[in-house]
Coordinates of C-alpha atoms in Angstrom, one line a residue:
X1 CA -20.7 75.5 48.9
X2 CA -23.5 78.0 49.3
X3 CA -25.6 78.3 52.5
X4 CA -28.7 76.2 52.0
X5 CA -30.9 78.5 54.0
X6 CA -30.1 81.6 52.1
X7 CA -32.7 81.4 49.3
X8 CA -35.4 79.0 50.7
X9 CA -38.0 81.7 50.5
X10 CA -37.7 82.3 46.8
X11 CA -39.7 80.4 44.4
X12 CA -36.6 79.5 42.2
X13 CA -34.2 78.5 44.9
X14 CA -31.1 76.8 43.6
X15 CA -30.0 73.2 44.2
X16 CA -28.0 72.4 47.2
X17 CA -25.7 69.6 48.0
X18 CA -25.2 68.0 51.3
X19 CA -21.9 68.6 53.2
X20 CA -18.9 67.0 51.5
X21 CA -18.1 65.2 54.8
X22 CA -21.5 63.4 54.8
X23 CA -20.1 60.2 53.3
X24 CA -17.7 59.9 56.2
X25 CA -20.6 60.0 58.7
X26 CA -23.0 57.9 56.8
X27 CA -20.5 55.0 56.5
X28 CA -18.6 55.5 59.7
X29 CA -20.0 52.3 61.3
X30 CA -19.0 50.2 58.1
X31 CA -15.5 51.8 58.1
X32 CA -15.1 50.9 61.9
X33 CA -16.1 47.4 61.1
X34 CA -13.5 47.1 58.4
X35 CA -10.9 48.5 60.7
X36 CA -11.8 45.9 63.3
X37 CA -11.7 43.1 60.8
X38 CA -8.2 44.2 59.7
X39 CA -7.0 44.3 63.3
X40 CA -8.4 40.8 63.9
X41 CA -6.7 39.4 60.9
X42 CA -3.4 41.0 61.8
X43 CA -3.6 39.7 65.5
X44 CA -4.4 36.2 64.2
X45 CA -1.6 36.3 61.5
X46 CA -4.0 35.9 58.7
X47 CA -3.0 39.1 57.1
X48 CA -1.4 37.8 53.9
X49 CA -1.2 39.7 50.7
X50 CA -4.5 38.2 49.3
X51 CA -6.4 39.0 52.6
X52 CA -5.2 42.6 52.8
X53 CA -6.0 43.2 49.1
X54 CA -9.5 42.0 49.8
X55 CA -9.9 44.1 52.9
X56 CA -8.6 47.2 51.2
X57 CA -10.8 46.5 48.1
X58 CA -13.9 46.3 50.4
X59 CA -12.9 49.6 52.1
X60 CA -12.3 51.3 48.8
X61 CA -15.8 50.1 47.4
X62 CA -17.4 51.5 50.6
X63 CA -15.8 54.8 50.2
X64 CA -16.4 55.1 46.5
X65 CA -20.1 54.2 47.0
X66 CA -20.4 56.8 49.8
X67 CA -18.9 59.5 47.6
X68 CA -21.0 58.6 44.6
X69 CA -24.0 58.8 46.8
X70 CA -23.1 62.2 47.9
X71 CA -22.5 63.4 44.4
X72 CA -25.8 62.3 43.0
X73 CA -27.9 63.7 45.9
X74 CA -29.2 67.1 45.9
X75 CA -32.2 69.1 47.3
X76 CA -34.0 72.4 46.8
X77 CA -37.1 74.2 47.9
X78 CA -39.6 75.2 45.1
X79 CA -42.0 77.7 46.6
X80 CA -43.7 75.5 49.3
X81 CA -42.4 72.3 48.3
X82 CA -39.2 70.4 49.2
X83 CA -37.7 68.4 46.5
X84 CA -35.0 65.9 46.7
X85 CA -33.2 63.8 44.0
X86 CA -30.8 60.9 44.5
X87 CA -29.7 57.8 42.7
X88 CA -27.2 57.0 40.0
X89 CA -28.5 54.1 37.9
X90 CA -32.0 54.5 39.2
X91 CA -32.7 58.1 39.5
X92 CA -35.3 59.1 42.2
X93 CA -37.1 62.4 42.8
X94 CA -39.4 63.2 45.7
X95 CA -41.5 66.3 46.3
X96 CA -42.9 67.0 49.8
X97 CA -45.5 69.8 50.4
X98 CA -44.1 71.6 53.4
X99 CA -47.7 72.2 54.6
X100 CA -47.8 68.4 55.4
X101 CA -44.7 68.5 57.6
X102 CA -45.6 67.7 61.1
X103 CA -42.1 68.3 62.7
X104 CA -38.5 68.7 61.8
X105 CA -35.9 67.0 64.0
X106 CA -32.2 67.7 64.3
X107 CA -30.0 64.8 65.0
X108 CA -26.3 64.4 65.5
X109 CA -24.8 61.1 65.8
X110 CA -21.3 60.8 67.5
X111 CA -19.3 61.0 64.2
X112 CA -21.5 63.9 63.0
X113 CA -20.7 65.8 66.2
X114 CA -17.0 65.3 65.9
X115 CA -17.2 66.9 62.3
X116 CA -19.7 69.7 63.2
X117 CA -22.5 68.1 61.2
X118 CA -26.1 67.4 61.8
X119 CA -29.1 65.7 60.1
X120 CA -32.5 67.2 59.5
X121 CA -35.4 64.6 59.6
X122 CA -38.7 65.8 58.3
X123 CA -41.9 63.8 59.6
X124 CA -44.7 64.2 57.1
X125 CA -48.3 63.6 57.9
X126 CA -49.9 60.5 56.4
X127 CA -46.5 59.3 55.1
X128 CA -45.1 55.9 55.7
X129 CA -41.6 57.3 55.7
X130 CA -39.6 60.3 56.4
X131 CA -37.3 62.8 54.5
X132 CA -33.7 63.1 55.5
X133 CA -31.1 65.7 54.8
X134 CA -28.0 64.0 56.0
X135 CA -25.7 65.8 56.6
X136 CA -25.3 69.6 56.8
X137 CA -23.1 71.8 58.8
X138 CA -24.7 72.4 62.3
X139 CA -25.2 76.2 61.7
X140 CA -26.8 75.5 58.1
X141 CA -28.9 72.7 59.6
X142 CA -30.2 75.0 62.4
X143 CA -31.0 77.9 59.9
X144 CA -32.5 75.5 57.3
X145 CA -34.7 73.9 60.0
X146 CA -36.0 77.3 61.2
X147 CA -36.8 78.5 57.6
X148 CA -38.5 75.2 56.6
X149 CA -40.6 75.4 59.7
X150 CA -41.6 79.0 59.0
X151 CA -42.6 78.0 55.4
X152 CA -44.5 75.0 56.7
X153 CA -46.6 77.3 59.0
X154 CA -47.2 79.9 56.1
X155 CA -44.9 82.5 57.6
X156 CA -42.0 84.3 56.0
X157 CA -38.8 82.2 55.8
X158 CA -36.9 84.8 57.8
X159 CA -39.4 84.9 60.7
X160 CA -38.1 84.4 64.1
X161 CA -38.7 80.9 65.6
X162 CA -41.6 80.6 68.1
X163 CA -40.6 81.2 71.8
X164 CA -40.0 78.3 74.0
X165 CA -41.1 77.9 77.7
X166 CA -38.7 75.5 79.6
X167 CA -40.7 72.8 81.4
X168 CA -38.4 70.0 82.7
X169 CA -34.6 69.4 83.0
X170 CA -33.3 66.1 84.3
X171 CA -29.6 66.0 85.7
X172 CA -27.6 63.3 84.1
X173 CA -26.4 62.1 87.6
X174 CA -30.0 61.6 88.7
X175 CA -30.8 59.7 85.5
X176 CA -27.8 57.4 86.2
X177 CA -29.0 56.7 89.7
X178 CA -32.4 56.0 88.5
X179 CA -31.2 53.5 86.0
X180 CA -29.2 51.7 88.7
X181 CA -32.4 51.5 90.7
X182 CA -34.5 50.0 88.0
X183 CA -34.8 46.4 87.3
X184 CA -31.8 45.7 85.1
X185 CA -29.6 48.0 87.1
X186 CA -30.5 46.3 90.4
X187 CA -29.9 42.9 88.9
X188 CA -26.5 44.0 87.5
X189 CA -25.5 45.2 91.0
X190 CA -26.6 41.9 92.5
X191 CA -24.6 39.9 90.0
X192 CA -21.5 42.0 90.9
X193 CA -22.1 41.6 94.7
X194 CA -22.7 37.8 94.2
X195 CA -19.5 37.4 92.2
X196 CA -17.5 39.4 94.8
X197 CA -18.9 37.2 97.6
X198 CA -17.9 34.0 95.8
X199 CA -14.4 35.5 95.3
X200 CA -14.0 36.1 99.0
X201 CA -15.6 32.8 100.2
X202 CA -14.6 30.3 97.5
X203 CA -11.6 31.7 95.6
X204 CA -11.2 28.5 93.6
X205 CA -14.7 28.9 92.0
X206 CA -14.1 32.5 90.8
X207 CA -12.8 31.4 87.3
X208 CA -15.8 29.3 86.2
X209 CA -18.3 31.8 87.6
X210 CA -16.6 34.9 86.3
X211 CA -17.3 33.9 82.6
X212 CA -20.9 33.4 83.1
X213 CA -21.3 36.5 85.3
X214 CA -19.6 38.5 82.6
X215 CA -22.1 37.4 79.9
X216 CA -25.0 38.3 82.2
X217 CA -23.6 41.7 83.1
X218 CA -23.2 42.4 79.4
X219 CA -26.8 41.6 78.8
X220 CA -28.0 43.7 81.8
X221 CA -25.7 46.6 81.4
X222 CA -26.2 47.2 77.7
X223 CA -29.8 48.5 78.0
X224 CA -29.0 50.5 81.0
X225 CA -25.9 52.2 79.2
X226 CA -28.1 52.8 76.2
X227 CA -30.8 54.6 78.3
X228 CA -28.3 56.9 80.0
X229 CA -26.5 57.7 76.8
X230 CA -29.7 58.4 74.9
X231 CA -31.5 60.4 77.6
X232 CA -28.7 62.3 79.2
X233 CA -28.9 66.1 79.5
X234 CA -32.7 65.8 79.0
X235 CA -34.5 69.0 78.5
X236 CA -38.2 69.6 77.7
X237 CA -39.8 72.9 76.5
X238 CA -43.2 74.0 75.3
X239 CA -43.4 75.9 72.0
X240 CA -46.2 76.8 69.5
X241 CA -45.6 73.7 67.5
X242 CA -45.5 71.2 70.3
X243 CA -43.2 69.9 73.0
X244 CA -39.6 70.0 72.1
X245 CA -37.2 67.4 73.5
X246 CA -33.3 67.8 73.5
X247 CA -31.3 64.9 74.9
X248 CA -28.3 62.6 74.2
X249 CA -24.8 62.1 75.2
X250 CA -23.1 60.6 72.1
X251 CA -25.9 61.1 69.6
X252 CA -27.8 64.3 70.4
X253 CA -31.6 64.6 69.4
X254 CA -33.7 67.8 69.1
X255 CA -37.2 66.4 68.5
X256 CA -40.7 68.0 68.4
X257 CA -43.6 66.1 69.6
X258 CA -46.8 67.6 68.1
X259 CA -49.7 67.6 70.5
X260 CA -52.1 66.1 68.0
X261 CA -49.9 63.0 67.4
X262 CA -49.9 61.7 70.9
X263 CA -51.7 58.4 71.1
X264 CA -51.2 57.5 74.8
X265 CA -49.4 58.6 77.9
X266 CA -47.8 56.1 80.4
X267 CA -46.6 56.7 83.9
X268 CA -44.2 54.1 85.3
X269 CA -43.1 53.7 89.0
X270 CA -40.6 51.0 89.6
X271 CA -40.5 49.6 93.2
X272 CA -37.2 51.2 94.2
X273 CA -38.2 54.6 92.9
X274 CA -41.2 54.9 95.1
X275 CA -39.2 55.7 98.2
X276 CA -37.6 58.6 96.5
X277 CA -40.9 59.8 95.0
X278 CA -39.6 59.3 91.4
X279 CA -41.7 58.6 88.3
X280 CA -41.1 58.2 84.5
X281 CA -43.5 59.6 82.0
X282 CA -43.7 58.2 78.4
X283 CA -45.7 59.1 75.4
X284 CA -46.7 57.0 72.4
X285 CA -46.4 59.2 69.4
X286 CA -47.8 58.6 65.9
X287 CA -45.9 59.1 62.7
X288 CA -42.5 58.9 64.4
X289 CA -39.5 56.7 63.9
X290 CA -36.7 55.3 66.1
X291 CA -33.5 57.4 65.5
X292 CA -31.4 54.3 65.5
X293 CA -33.2 52.4 62.8
X294 CA -32.7 54.9 60.1
X295 CA -34.2 53.0 57.2
X296 CA -37.2 51.6 59.1
X297 CA -40.5 52.8 58.0
X298 CA -42.4 55.3 60.2
X299 CA -44.4 53.6 63.0
X300 CA -45.6 54.4 66.5
X301 CA -42.9 54.6 69.0
X302 CA -42.5 55.3 72.8
X303 CA -40.6 58.4 73.8
X304 CA -39.7 59.6 77.3
X305 CA -41.4 62.8 78.2
X306 CA -39.8 62.8 81.6
X307 CA -37.0 60.0 82.2
X308 CA -37.2 60.5 86.0
X309 CA -38.8 63.2 88.2
X310 CA -41.3 64.0 91.0
X311 CA -45.1 63.6 90.9
X312 CA -45.6 67.3 90.6
X313 CA -43.6 67.6 87.4
X314 CA -45.4 64.5 85.9
X315 CA -48.8 66.2 86.8
X316 CA -47.8 69.4 85.0
X317 CA -46.6 67.5 81.9
X318 CA -49.7 65.4 81.8
X319 CA -52.0 68.4 81.8
X320 CA -49.9 70.0 78.9
X321 CA -50.1 66.8 76.8
X322 CA -53.7 65.6 77.7
X323 CA -55.6 68.5 79.0
X324 CA -58.3 67.7 81.5
X325 CA -57.2 64.0 81.9
X326 CA -58.8 63.6 85.3
X327 CA -60.6 60.2 84.9
X328 CA -61.0 58.7 88.4
X329 CA -59.8 55.0 88.6
X330 CA -61.8 52.5 90.4
X331 CA -60.3 49.3 92.0
X332 CA -60.9 45.8 90.7
X333 CA -63.6 43.6 92.5
X334 CA -62.3 42.1 95.7
X335 CA -62.5 38.5 94.2
X336 CA -59.8 39.6 91.7
X337 CA -57.3 38.9 94.4
X338 CA -57.8 35.1 93.8
X339 CA -56.5 35.6 90.2
X340 CA -53.8 38.3 91.0
X341 CA -53.0 38.0 94.7
X342 CA -49.8 40.0 94.5
X343 CA -51.0 43.0 92.3
X344 CA -54.7 43.1 93.3
X345 CA -54.2 46.2 95.2
X346 CA -52.8 48.0 92.2
X347 CA -55.4 47.1 89.7
X348 CA -57.6 50.1 88.8
X349 CA -59.4 51.6 85.7
X350 CA -61.8 54.2 84.7
X351 CA -62.8 56.6 82.0
X352 CA -64.6 59.8 81.3
X353 CA -65.9 61.3 78.2
X354 CA -62.5 62.0 76.7
X355 CA -59.9 59.7 78.3
X356 CA -59.5 56.0 79.4
X357 CA -57.3 55.1 82.4
X358 CA -55.7 51.8 83.4
X359 CA -53.3 51.0 86.3
X360 CA -51.5 47.7 87.1
X361 CA -48.4 46.2 88.4
X362 CA -46.8 45.8 91.8
X363 CA -42.9 45.7 91.2
X364 CA -43.4 48.1 88.4
X365 CA -46.5 50.0 88.6
X366 CA -47.8 51.4 85.3
X367 CA -50.6 53.8 84.7
X368 CA -51.7 54.5 81.1
X369 CA -54.0 57.4 79.8
X370 CA -55.5 56.9 76.3
X371 CA -57.5 59.6 74.5
X372 CA -60.7 57.9 73.4
X373 CA -60.4 59.8 70.1
X374 CA -57.3 57.7 69.4
X375 CA -58.8 54.3 70.3
X376 CA -59.3 52.1 67.2
X377 CA -60.9 49.0 69.0
X378 CA -62.4 48.1 72.3
X379 CA -62.0 44.4 73.1
X380 CA -63.4 42.1 75.9
X381 CA -61.1 39.2 76.9
X382 CA -62.2 36.6 79.5
X383 CA -60.0 33.5 80.3
X384 CA -61.3 30.4 81.9
X385 CA -60.2 31.5 85.4
X386 CA -61.7 34.9 84.9
X387 CA -65.1 33.2 83.7
X388 CA -65.2 31.1 86.9
X389 CA -64.6 34.2 89.1
X390 CA -67.0 36.4 87.0
X391 CA -64.2 38.8 85.8
X392 CA -63.1 40.1 82.4
X393 CA -60.5 42.5 80.9
X394 CA -61.2 45.4 78.6
X395 CA -58.5 46.3 76.0
X396 CA -58.4 49.8 74.5
X397 CA -56.2 49.5 71.4
X398 CA -54.5 52.5 69.9
X399 CA -52.4 52.6 66.7
X400 CA -49.1 51.0 66.9
X401 CA -47.6 47.6 67.6
X402 CA -48.7 46.2 71.0
X403 CA -49.9 49.6 72.2
X404 CA -53.0 49.6 74.4
X405 CA -54.4 50.3 77.8
X406 CA -56.0 47.3 79.7
X407 CA -58.5 47.5 82.4
X408 CA -57.7 44.2 84.0
X409 CA -60.0 41.9 86.0
X410 CA -63.1 44.0 85.9
X411 CA -66.5 42.7 87.0
X412 CA -67.9 40.8 84.1
X413 CA -71.1 42.8 84.0
X414 CA -69.1 46.0 84.2
X415 CA -67.0 44.8 81.2
X416 CA -70.0 44.0 79.1
X417 CA -71.4 47.4 79.8
X418 CA -68.0 49.1 78.9
X419 CA -67.5 47.1 75.7
X420 CA -71.0 48.5 74.4
X421 CA -70.8 52.0 75.7
X422 CA -67.0 52.9 75.1
X423 CA -67.3 52.7 71.3
X424 CA -70.0 55.4 71.3
X425 CA -67.9 57.6 73.5
X426 CA -64.8 57.1 71.2
X427 CA -66.9 58.2 68.1
X428 CA -68.1 61.3 70.0
X429 CA -64.5 62.1 71.0
X430 CA -63.2 61.7 67.5
X431 CA -66.0 64.0 66.2
X432 CA -65.2 66.7 68.7
X433 CA -61.5 66.4 67.7
X434 CA -62.4 66.6 64.0
X435 CA -64.3 69.8 64.6
X436 CA -61.2 71.6 65.7
X437 CA -58.9 72.8 62.9
X438 CA -55.7 70.8 62.8
X439 CA -53.6 73.8 62.5
X440 CA -55.1 75.1 65.8
X441 CA -54.2 71.8 67.6
X442 CA -50.6 71.8 66.3
X443 CA -49.8 75.5 66.4
X444 CA -51.7 76.6 69.6
X445 CA -49.9 79.1 71.8
X446 CA -48.0 77.7 74.7
X447 CA -49.5 78.3 78.1
X448 CA -48.2 81.2 80.3
X449 CA -44.6 80.8 81.1
X450 CA -43.8 79.1 84.5
X451 CA -40.6 78.4 86.4
X452 CA -39.0 75.4 84.8
X453 CA -39.5 72.1 86.9
X454 CA -36.2 70.4 87.6
X455 CA -36.7 66.8 88.0
X456 CA -35.6 66.4 91.6
X457 CA -37.2 65.1 94.6

């Protein structure tokens, strides 16, 4: 098989196939499920000749379908357009102008890493889906990614990739400790401690309690383990095309976050983290997809910009993503304590000409920054208890499902003033953003190199 990146720059590049082991990776989960079914049938003595023939037939159909899918899929680069063809009965062809490519991510599921393969995922501006090349050998995937990015930026295909400036690295051990000190991790430790106490004090009651405790532990531990495995070995670097994130334990991801696609930034401080001076920084990115839902249409998702780290590192990253985000928050009116007695001291909000800011939460303090240029609607919400106290909340909605910044329990007169003045500020911010060339936003030079910030206390 020829190296895919060898002739991407030529106008008559040849067709390329995916790696021959791609069907194994693509249907690895289905094959594992079939093996589990076979094992269960064997253990329960239900593996007669008919059952075995049926299971084998399902496995054969899955493998044949995987191989046929690989045989009928091919791709090539025609000048500045990526073209893919697939389908046996219903043939489909897709052409993607490389100039509309926002970023190219390199993803390696566990099965692909074992076989030395990788997937390329192209995120296209204004598209409701993404383009996948799954799978190529890892060296071919890295070379193809570099050449496609060069063509997308109008450079020679053999041009050197833009330099990177390391910003943040998070040790996996510290990530694991932070997960244990988060809500689900702390509850899981409490369940284990409570079960152990019952075992010591009431040995006869262990059996009925252990089953319920195991179910609760599975529900609490699963998201904690998922976070550790997905964000392990986290590294963040700055480059000309955006912020580059590399992370993952079983499935590794190399993702680029273009600066112009950030819809909001959120800083989270759980209660047990505050004594250690830890914070979590997240970004809401437009035109991205979750890596685990492979066939889901593109939507807005929340990505970790720093899983855990000190305030100094969070401040540096916030300035990189939202330059000049210095809106001064103002506390809620004193009478808001009658509506929110526990979280009153943490309610704050404010705005300037470019950004809106909202803060809330006592056990899990959350502060959100929203560029006014990304705000799609400004809403005033006033419940009956708020009307009696003369309060109201302002919602700044950005694109995406349930993505917003909420200035909670503001003075009612202040809220009415905001709901009339903020739309005009949003229009001005959008006009100022539109006056800058998009290429300048996406390909601006990284700031001067600085020592990488290690996310420790």
